[in-house]
Amino acid sequence: MALPAVGRELSLAAFRRDWLFNIRGDVLAGVVVALALIPEAIGFSIIAGVDPRLGLYASFSICVVTAFLGGRPAMISAATAAIALLLIDLVRDHGIQYLFAATVLMGLIQIAAGALRLGALMRFVSRSVLTGFVNALAILIFMAQLPELTGVPWETYAMVAGGLAIIYLLPRITRAIPSPLVAIVVLSALSIVLDMDVRRVGDMGELPSSIPTFAWIQVPLTLETLRIIFPVSATMAAVGLLESLLTAQIVDDLTDTPSNKNRECAGQGVANIVTAFLGGMGGCAMIGQSVINVKSGGRGRLSSLVAGCFLLFLIVALNDWVRQIPMAALVAVMIMVSIGTFNWGSIKNLRKHPPTSSIVMVVTVAVVVLTHDLAQGVLAGVLLSGVFFARKVGKLVSFSSELSPDGAERTYTVEGQIFFASADTFASAFDFKEVLQRVRIDVSRSHFWDISAVAALDKVVLKFRREGAEVDVVGLNEASSTMIDRFGVHDKPGAPDTLAAH
C-alpha cells in the first residue's frame, strides 16, 4: 500500500512545483500578458482576413489548454502572425470552415510529432541559429510597432516615452507589481481623464461580447477536402512546432529550468484541435508574450492559465474598459520586450566567435527580417550550420603511408570521417602510378558514413587493381563493413568492369 501513497506524494509535489510555488508572481504576470495579447490577437485576425473574435478565442483556448498539457511551464501560446500568414489564401478561396478543418488536421499532425518524439530534433539547432532567431524576433517585434508610431499626434510619443520610463524606473523603487502592468493602468487612466486623441484598442476591431461555444465544423469529409487543407495544415504544424520548440528553449534559458519538448508538441496539437471546435484560428507559442510573462515574474503553469482566463474576462466582462486602453501603452510594453529579447552580447561576439558561427547568426537574422518568416530563417541557419559542419569535419581527415623494405608493398593509414564532404579528399590521397605488388589500406581509425564514402573506396581499390596491385582493406569497424557489404562493388564479381561507373 506504500507505493500508491508515494505516487500520490510525487504527483502532489509535481502539482505544487508546476502550479502553486509562485502564485502571486504568476497571477500578476498573467494579467500583464492578457492585456498585451488583445491587440496582437486582433491584428493577427486581420492578417488572416477573419473576424477578430477568431484570434481572441484562439488566444484564450490555446493559452488555457497548453497551461495544462504543454511541456514548458510559463510559456505563452496563442494566435500568432506566423500561422495567420499561412491562412490567408485558404480563407480567401474556401472560407472560415476550411480554416477550422485545417486547424484540426494541424493539431493531429502535431500530436503525431509528439508521439514520434520529434521534439528531440531541437538538438540539431545550433546556438548560433537560436541567437539569430532571438535577435530577428526582437527586430520584428520592434518593426511591428512602427505603424503605431507613424503619422500620430505628439501625445502618442509622450505616452510611449512615459510608459518606457515607468517600465524601467519603477523596478528600482519596488518590484511588488510588474512595471508593465503599472504602465498600462497609469497610461489608460491618463488617456481617459485627459480625453487624449490617441489610438485605442477599440480602434483595432470589434471585441466579442460572449464566450466561445462548441460547434461542429461544416466541411465535407472527402478526399477533395483533404487535398485542399493538407498542404496548409502540414505547413502550419511545422511552423507552429518550430516556433514553439525554439520558444521553449529560450524560456528554458531564461528560467534555467528544463522542458519536455515532446509533451509540448502533443500539447500544442490538442490545443489547436480544441480551438478549432471553439471557433478559433490556429496558433503556437509566442516568444514575445513568453518573455513578457517571464520578465513580469511568471514561472509556473498558473501564469498561462491566468493569461488565457483573464483575456476572456477582459473581452467579455470588461469590454468597454478594454476598448479604452491606449495602443501607446501596449507599444511601450512591446518595445520593452524587443529590447529585452535582443541578445546585445552577440554583437560584441561577432569578432570573438568563429567566423562560421557569426555568419550563421547573421544569415538567420537577415532571412527572417527580409521574409518576415521565422521558419525560413531558422531553416536557412540550420542548413548553413550543416554545410559548415560538414566542411569542417571533411577536413579532419589525415593520411600516412609506409613502404615495405623490399619496395613491393605500401601501407596507407587513414584517420577521420569519410563521407560526402571528404570522399574526394580520400580518393585523391593515393598514388596510383607507383609500381607496387600489394597495397594495404588500414581504416581502423576511420569510419565510412554514406554511399559517397563507399564509392570513393571502390574507386581507390579498382584503380589500384587496374594498375596491377593486389589490394587489402583492413580494420573496418562493424558499421562501415555493413555499409560496404551492402553498397560496395570492389569485392563483388565483375568489379573491374564497374570502374567507369565511378
XYZ file of C-alpha atoms in Angstrom:
502
model
C 0.000 0.000 0.000
C 3.053 2.260 0.306
C 3.613 2.554 -3.430
C 0.287 4.280 -4.245
C 0.930 6.676 -1.363
C 4.374 7.501 -2.732
C 2.852 8.024 -6.175
C 0.273 10.419 -4.735
C 3.001 12.333 -2.904
C 5.055 12.615 -6.090
C 2.012 13.780 -8.056
C 1.197 16.359 -5.371
C 4.814 17.556 -5.358
C 4.768 17.898 -9.155
C 1.464 19.799 -8.972
C 2.878 22.224 -6.424
C 6.059 22.639 -8.464
C 4.164 23.461 -11.644
C 1.200 25.394 -10.250
C 1.477 26.671 -6.683
C 5.082 27.695 -5.951
C 4.743 31.231 -7.370
C 1.051 32.125 -7.149
C 1.384 35.890 -6.765
C 4.017 36.280 -9.482
C 2.123 34.024 -11.881
C -1.211 35.823 -11.392
C 0.253 39.311 -11.918
C 2.306 38.200 -14.907
C -0.747 36.533 -16.431
C -2.709 39.789 -16.142
C 0.033 41.689 -17.997
C 0.178 39.060 -20.741
C -3.610 39.068 -21.177
C -3.616 42.826 -21.767
C -0.781 42.547 -24.283
C -2.490 39.662 -26.108
C -5.609 41.607 -27.092
C -4.214 43.936 -29.798
C -1.966 41.221 -31.190
C -4.793 38.693 -31.441
C -6.937 41.271 -33.229
C -4.061 42.185 -35.540
C -3.352 38.567 -36.434
C -7.032 38.010 -37.219
C -6.938 40.951 -39.602
C -3.821 39.479 -41.275
C -5.657 36.182 -41.863
C -8.711 38.018 -43.178
C -11.079 36.807 -40.457
C -13.229 38.320 -37.716
C -11.197 39.474 -34.639
C -13.101 37.049 -32.425
C -11.267 34.111 -34.097
C -7.899 35.395 -32.913
C -9.186 36.319 -29.449
C -10.961 32.982 -28.911
C -7.844 31.165 -30.164
C -5.592 33.063 -27.768
C -7.883 32.160 -24.857
C -8.265 28.471 -25.637
C -4.686 27.740 -26.732
C -3.302 29.521 -23.686
C -5.556 27.580 -21.298
C -5.085 24.150 -22.894
C -1.275 24.429 -23.101
C -1.225 25.563 -19.458
C -2.405 22.048 -18.585
C -0.941 19.917 -21.376
C 2.138 21.802 -22.597
C 5.681 20.761 -21.798
C 7.027 24.196 -20.854
C 5.568 25.972 -17.794
C 5.387 29.789 -18.095
C 5.352 29.691 -21.905
C 2.522 31.586 -23.586
C 0.826 30.125 -26.657
C -1.872 31.896 -28.637
C -2.814 33.082 -32.116
C 0.350 34.160 -33.965
C 1.345 36.082 -37.071
C 3.308 33.126 -38.467
C 0.198 30.927 -38.519
C -2.100 33.762 -39.642
C 0.021 34.384 -42.718
C -0.419 30.768 -43.804
C -4.223 31.022 -43.636
C -4.746 33.983 -45.960
C -5.190 32.041 -49.219
C -7.225 29.241 -47.616
C -9.708 31.676 -46.053
C -9.984 33.734 -49.239
C -10.546 30.746 -51.510
C -12.562 28.375 -49.318
C -13.905 30.197 -46.277
C -13.811 30.006 -42.491
C -14.969 26.399 -42.127
C -11.936 25.160 -44.052
C -9.752 27.192 -41.696
C -11.249 25.246 -38.782
C -10.756 21.920 -40.584
C -7.138 22.784 -41.422
C -6.527 23.702 -37.770
C -7.853 20.314 -36.609
C -5.574 18.477 -39.033
C -2.687 20.692 -37.929
C -3.323 19.569 -34.361
C -3.404 15.893 -35.329
C -0.064 16.230 -37.122
C 1.448 17.896 -34.055
C 0.159 15.135 -31.767
C 1.762 12.594 -34.103
C 5.014 14.553 -33.937
C 4.932 14.336 -30.160
C 4.214 10.601 -30.266
C 7.165 10.137 -32.647
C 9.350 12.154 -30.244
C 10.278 14.694 -32.897
C 10.875 17.255 -30.168
C 14.355 15.767 -29.926
C 15.160 17.401 -33.285
C 15.808 20.627 -31.357
C 19.314 19.372 -30.641
C 20.171 19.961 -34.300
C 19.518 23.698 -33.917
C 22.853 25.297 -33.094
C 23.383 28.077 -30.585
C 24.171 30.461 -33.458
C 20.797 29.737 -35.083
C 18.994 30.193 -31.760
C 20.748 33.529 -31.186
C 19.852 34.632 -34.714
C 16.250 33.562 -34.149
C 16.030 35.603 -30.946
C 17.636 38.703 -32.462
C 15.465 38.529 -35.583
C 12.346 38.189 -33.488
C 13.346 41.203 -31.414
C 13.749 43.224 -34.619
C 10.376 42.029 -35.960
C 8.646 42.880 -32.680
C 10.071 46.418 -32.850
C 9.190 46.791 -36.534
C 5.621 45.706 -35.791
C 5.269 48.759 -33.523
C 6.292 51.268 -36.210
C 2.790 51.649 -37.717
C 1.626 52.827 -34.282
C 4.431 55.418 -34.228
C 3.986 56.813 -37.739
C 1.743 59.774 -38.514
C 0.384 60.010 -34.968
C -0.116 63.030 -32.663
C 2.629 64.065 -30.253
C 0.629 62.671 -27.325
C 1.356 59.183 -28.589
C 5.118 59.698 -28.423
C 4.782 61.245 -24.977
C 2.761 58.261 -23.746
C 5.230 55.738 -25.189
C 8.132 57.583 -23.542
C 6.231 57.770 -20.268
C 5.370 54.092 -20.458
C 9.012 53.125 -21.025
C 10.052 55.358 -18.112
C 7.600 53.569 -15.799
C 8.645 50.141 -17.079
C 12.364 50.716 -16.487
C 12.352 53.043 -13.452
C 9.623 51.525 -11.265
C 11.598 48.292 -10.564
C 14.263 50.469 -8.887
C 11.645 51.520 -6.338
C 9.547 48.366 -5.998
C 9.011 45.035 -7.704
C 5.793 44.261 -5.864
C 3.743 44.835 -9.039
C 5.040 44.196 -12.591
C 6.039 47.547 -14.075
C 4.404 46.822 -17.484
C 1.046 46.385 -15.701
C 1.511 49.688 -13.864
C 2.396 51.414 -17.160
C -0.761 50.117 -18.852
C -3.021 51.153 -15.938
C -1.451 54.608 -15.495
C -1.455 55.475 -19.201
C -5.010 54.202 -19.626
C -6.186 56.357 -16.733
C -4.412 59.438 -18.107
C -5.802 58.958 -21.603
C -9.356 58.626 -20.255
C -9.170 61.509 -17.757
C -7.468 63.884 -20.218
C -9.525 62.621 -23.166
C -6.402 62.274 -25.314
C -6.680 61.898 -29.063
C -4.769 58.610 -29.370
C -5.455 55.234 -30.934
C -7.044 52.749 -28.588
C -7.591 49.001 -28.527
C -11.187 49.540 -29.623
C -9.920 51.068 -32.860
C -8.262 47.762 -33.792
C -11.534 45.914 -34.323
C -14.768 44.750 -32.724
C -14.357 42.773 -29.494
C -16.633 39.749 -28.900
C -19.224 40.012 -26.148
C -19.794 36.313 -25.436
C -17.747 33.276 -24.527
C -16.806 30.763 -27.251
C -19.063 27.732 -27.677
C -18.504 24.297 -29.183
C -19.584 23.882 -32.807
C -19.151 21.143 -35.418
C -17.048 22.023 -38.433
C -19.136 22.231 -41.590
C -16.944 20.765 -44.343
C -17.489 17.655 -46.494
C -15.466 14.685 -45.260
C -13.958 13.858 -48.653
C -10.543 13.364 -50.221
C -11.029 16.684 -52.007
C -11.280 18.439 -48.646
C -8.126 16.666 -47.509
C -6.360 17.720 -50.707
C -7.273 21.334 -50.010
C -6.336 21.510 -46.335
C -3.424 19.070 -46.002
C -0.667 21.274 -47.501
C -1.776 24.192 -45.331
C -2.128 22.016 -42.223
C 1.292 20.397 -42.685
C 2.951 23.794 -43.097
C 1.121 25.234 -40.091
C 2.083 22.215 -37.978
C 5.754 22.504 -38.943
C 5.936 26.272 -38.423
C 3.982 26.048 -35.173
C 6.192 23.332 -33.720
C 9.371 25.062 -34.839
C 8.415 28.326 -33.166
C 7.065 26.559 -30.081
C 10.173 24.439 -29.562
C 12.503 27.371 -30.126
C 10.476 29.481 -27.712
C 10.555 26.649 -25.166
C 14.344 26.569 -25.464
C 14.527 30.326 -24.886
C 12.282 30.104 -21.797
C 14.454 27.198 -20.604
C 17.454 29.526 -20.765
C 15.645 32.474 -19.150
C 14.383 30.424 -16.205
C 17.257 27.924 -16.035
C 14.751 25.057 -15.960
C 14.138 22.157 -18.385
C 11.097 21.474 -20.548
C 9.560 18.399 -22.151
C 9.714 19.107 -25.887
C 7.725 16.018 -26.954
C 4.953 16.817 -24.488
C 4.919 20.356 -25.881
C 4.402 19.016 -29.413
C 1.392 16.978 -28.323
C 0.058 19.771 -26.114
C 0.150 22.226 -28.996
C -1.751 19.717 -31.118
C -4.539 19.207 -28.593
C -4.797 22.967 -28.074
C -5.246 23.618 -31.784
C -7.926 20.924 -32.111
C -9.882 22.334 -29.157
C -9.500 25.844 -30.563
C -10.915 24.864 -33.958
C -14.085 23.439 -32.375
C -14.458 26.622 -30.289
C -14.332 28.830 -33.371
C -10.705 29.942 -33.202
C -7.780 30.000 -35.613
C -4.585 28.011 -35.197
C -1.677 29.216 -33.106
C 1.571 28.327 -31.377
C 3.980 29.624 -28.750
C 4.658 33.366 -28.740
C 8.182 34.326 -27.792
C 7.293 37.981 -27.198
C 4.468 37.198 -24.792
C 6.509 34.428 -23.181
C 9.319 36.895 -22.491
C 6.783 39.384 -21.076
C 5.486 36.608 -18.816
C 8.923 35.636 -17.534
C 10.128 39.240 -17.166
C 6.948 40.049 -15.219
C 7.582 37.227 -12.761
C 5.708 34.307 -14.334
C 7.320 30.925 -13.717
C 4.586 28.294 -13.461
C 1.662 26.925 -15.430
C -0.679 29.167 -13.432
C 0.628 32.220 -15.330
C -0.516 30.759 -18.667
C -3.905 29.765 -17.229
C -4.447 33.226 -15.732
C -3.416 34.881 -19.021
C -5.982 32.881 -21.004
C -8.820 33.189 -18.495
C -8.226 36.877 -17.776
C -8.112 37.565 -21.511
C -11.602 36.071 -21.869
C -12.779 38.020 -18.797
C -11.428 41.256 -20.276
C -13.048 40.902 -23.691
C -16.406 39.700 -22.348
C -16.929 41.335 -18.941
C -14.755 44.447 -19.232
C -15.322 45.008 -22.901
C -15.978 48.749 -22.596
C -12.923 49.360 -20.412
C -10.548 47.359 -22.562
C -11.534 49.416 -25.601
C -10.146 52.493 -23.837
C -6.605 51.135 -23.374
C -4.287 53.335 -25.470
C -2.212 51.493 -28.027
C 0.756 53.614 -26.917
C 0.793 51.755 -23.586
C 0.972 48.375 -25.315
C 3.576 49.705 -27.766
C 5.754 50.675 -24.803
C 5.442 47.144 -23.410
C 6.357 45.587 -26.754
C 9.364 47.892 -27.175
C 10.498 46.733 -23.742
C 10.087 43.148 -24.912
C 12.080 43.886 -28.079
C 14.944 45.442 -26.132
C 14.954 42.635 -23.582
C 14.749 39.896 -26.193
C 17.659 41.055 -28.343
C 20.961 39.419 -27.401
C 23.143 42.530 -27.278
C 26.206 40.488 -26.361
C 26.014 38.753 -29.734
C 27.132 41.991 -31.428
C 30.357 42.063 -29.419
C 30.822 38.348 -30.013
C 30.814 38.745 -33.807
C 34.588 39.207 -33.648
C 35.236 36.787 -30.797
C 33.286 33.807 -32.110
C 34.427 31.673 -35.065
C 33.553 33.312 -38.408
C 31.263 30.452 -39.384
C 29.181 30.865 -36.199
C 28.853 34.594 -36.777
C 27.862 34.057 -40.416
C 25.148 31.583 -39.402
C 23.748 34.040 -36.862
C 23.755 36.974 -39.294
C 22.196 34.925 -42.123
C 19.427 33.697 -39.800
C 18.635 37.279 -38.786
C 18.783 38.563 -42.376
C 16.475 35.879 -43.808
C 13.900 36.317 -41.045
C 13.857 40.107 -41.307
C 13.665 40.063 -45.114
C 10.961 37.387 -45.343
C 9.172 38.082 -42.026
C 9.135 34.290 -41.729
C 10.861 32.809 -38.682
C 10.701 29.278 -40.104
C 12.592 30.230 -43.276
C 15.288 31.970 -41.267
C 15.782 29.031 -38.920
C 15.828 26.599 -41.860
C 18.478 28.707 -43.601
C 20.539 28.823 -40.419
C 20.289 25.087 -39.786
C 21.239 24.247 -43.394
C 24.182 26.654 -43.305
C 25.317 25.212 -39.971
C 25.188 21.740 -41.535
C 27.252 22.857 -44.516
C 29.889 24.469 -42.312
C 29.993 21.437 -40.020
C 30.356 19.002 -42.925
C 33.084 21.177 -44.412
C 34.949 21.294 -41.113
C 34.667 17.576 -40.400
C 35.567 16.822 -44.008
C 38.920 18.490 -43.447
C 39.662 16.426 -40.344
C 40.971 13.510 -42.374
C 44.636 12.553 -42.373
C 46.633 10.069 -44.414
C 50.032 8.486 -43.913
C 51.844 5.717 -45.763
C 54.807 3.414 -45.286
C 56.703 1.437 -47.915
C 57.922 -2.064 -47.106
C 61.719 -2.668 -47.119
C 61.533 -4.596 -50.393
C 59.526 -1.790 -52.057
C 56.770 -4.176 -53.130
C 54.064 -3.177 -50.635
C 52.796 0.137 -49.322
C 50.528 0.529 -46.306
C 48.193 3.540 -46.245
C 46.723 4.564 -42.879
C 43.530 6.634 -42.935
C 42.259 8.601 -39.920
C 38.977 10.524 -39.760
C 35.399 10.509 -41.006
C 34.814 9.560 -44.638
C 31.543 10.899 -46.037
C 30.313 13.046 -48.930
C 32.363 16.082 -47.879
C 35.641 14.170 -47.513
C 35.159 11.476 -50.173
C 37.078 13.368 -52.880
C 39.945 14.058 -50.464
C 40.087 10.351 -49.652
C 40.085 9.292 -53.313
C 42.884 11.705 -54.242
C 45.192 10.791 -51.337
C 46.681 7.721 -53.038
C 49.490 7.455 -55.595
C 48.129 5.141 -58.271
C 51.209 5.437 -60.534
C 53.623 3.942 -58.031
C 54.628 0.440 -59.118
C 53.571 -1.908 -56.327
C 52.667 -5.541 -55.968
C 50.457 -5.066 -52.958
C 48.579 -2.185 -51.310
C 47.268 -2.339 -47.779
C 44.693 0.270 -46.710
C 44.306 0.478 -42.911
C 40.997 2.138 -41.998
C 40.868 1.069 -38.354
C 40.906 4.729 -37.286
C 38.250 5.912 -39.723
C 34.548 5.443 -40.394
C 32.631 5.211 -43.677
C 29.316 7.019 -43.287
C 27.487 7.034 -46.608
C 27.411 5.769 -50.181
C 29.716 8.600 -51.270
C 32.367 7.197 -48.936
C 31.764 3.655 -50.192
C 32.018 4.832 -53.820
C 35.323 6.562 -53.030
C 36.727 3.338 -51.538
C 35.542 1.374 -54.591
C 37.268 3.885 -56.843
C 40.578 3.606 -54.983
C 40.582 -0.193 -54.843
C 39.614 -0.623 -58.502
C 42.223 1.887 -59.669
C 44.990 0.054 -57.832
C 43.799 -3.235 -59.276
C 43.822 -1.724 -62.751
C 47.472 -0.835 -62.169
C 48.201 -4.465 -61.283
C 48.368 -4.210 -57.487
C 46.647 -6.510 -55.039
C 44.608 -4.524 -52.506
C 43.650 -5.371 -48.923
C 41.312 -3.157 -46.896
C 41.794 -3.863 -43.193
C 40.403 -2.523 -39.924
C 36.830 -1.842 -40.975
C 34.531 -1.399 -37.999
C 31.221 -3.258 -37.954
C 29.064 -0.370 -39.193
C 31.447 0.531 -42.018
C 31.769 -3.119 -43.005
C 27.988 -3.483 -43.206
C 27.716 -0.347 -45.335
C 30.424 -1.573 -47.745
C 28.980 -5.078 -47.952
C 25.620 -3.614 -48.995
C 26.693 -0.879 -51.369
C 30.319 -1.567 -52.320
C 31.284 -3.161 -55.644
C 35.053 -3.671 -55.404
C 34.596 -7.043 -53.684
C 31.813 -8.228 -55.982
C 32.169 -10.405 -59.119
C 32.928 -8.319 -62.203
C 34.177 -5.408 -60.104
C 36.918 -4.247 -62.523
C 34.264 -3.584 -65.180
C 32.464 -1.129 -62.893
C 35.303 1.378 -62.600
C 33.924 3.550 -65.381
C 30.690 3.979 -63.442
C 32.579 5.597 -60.618
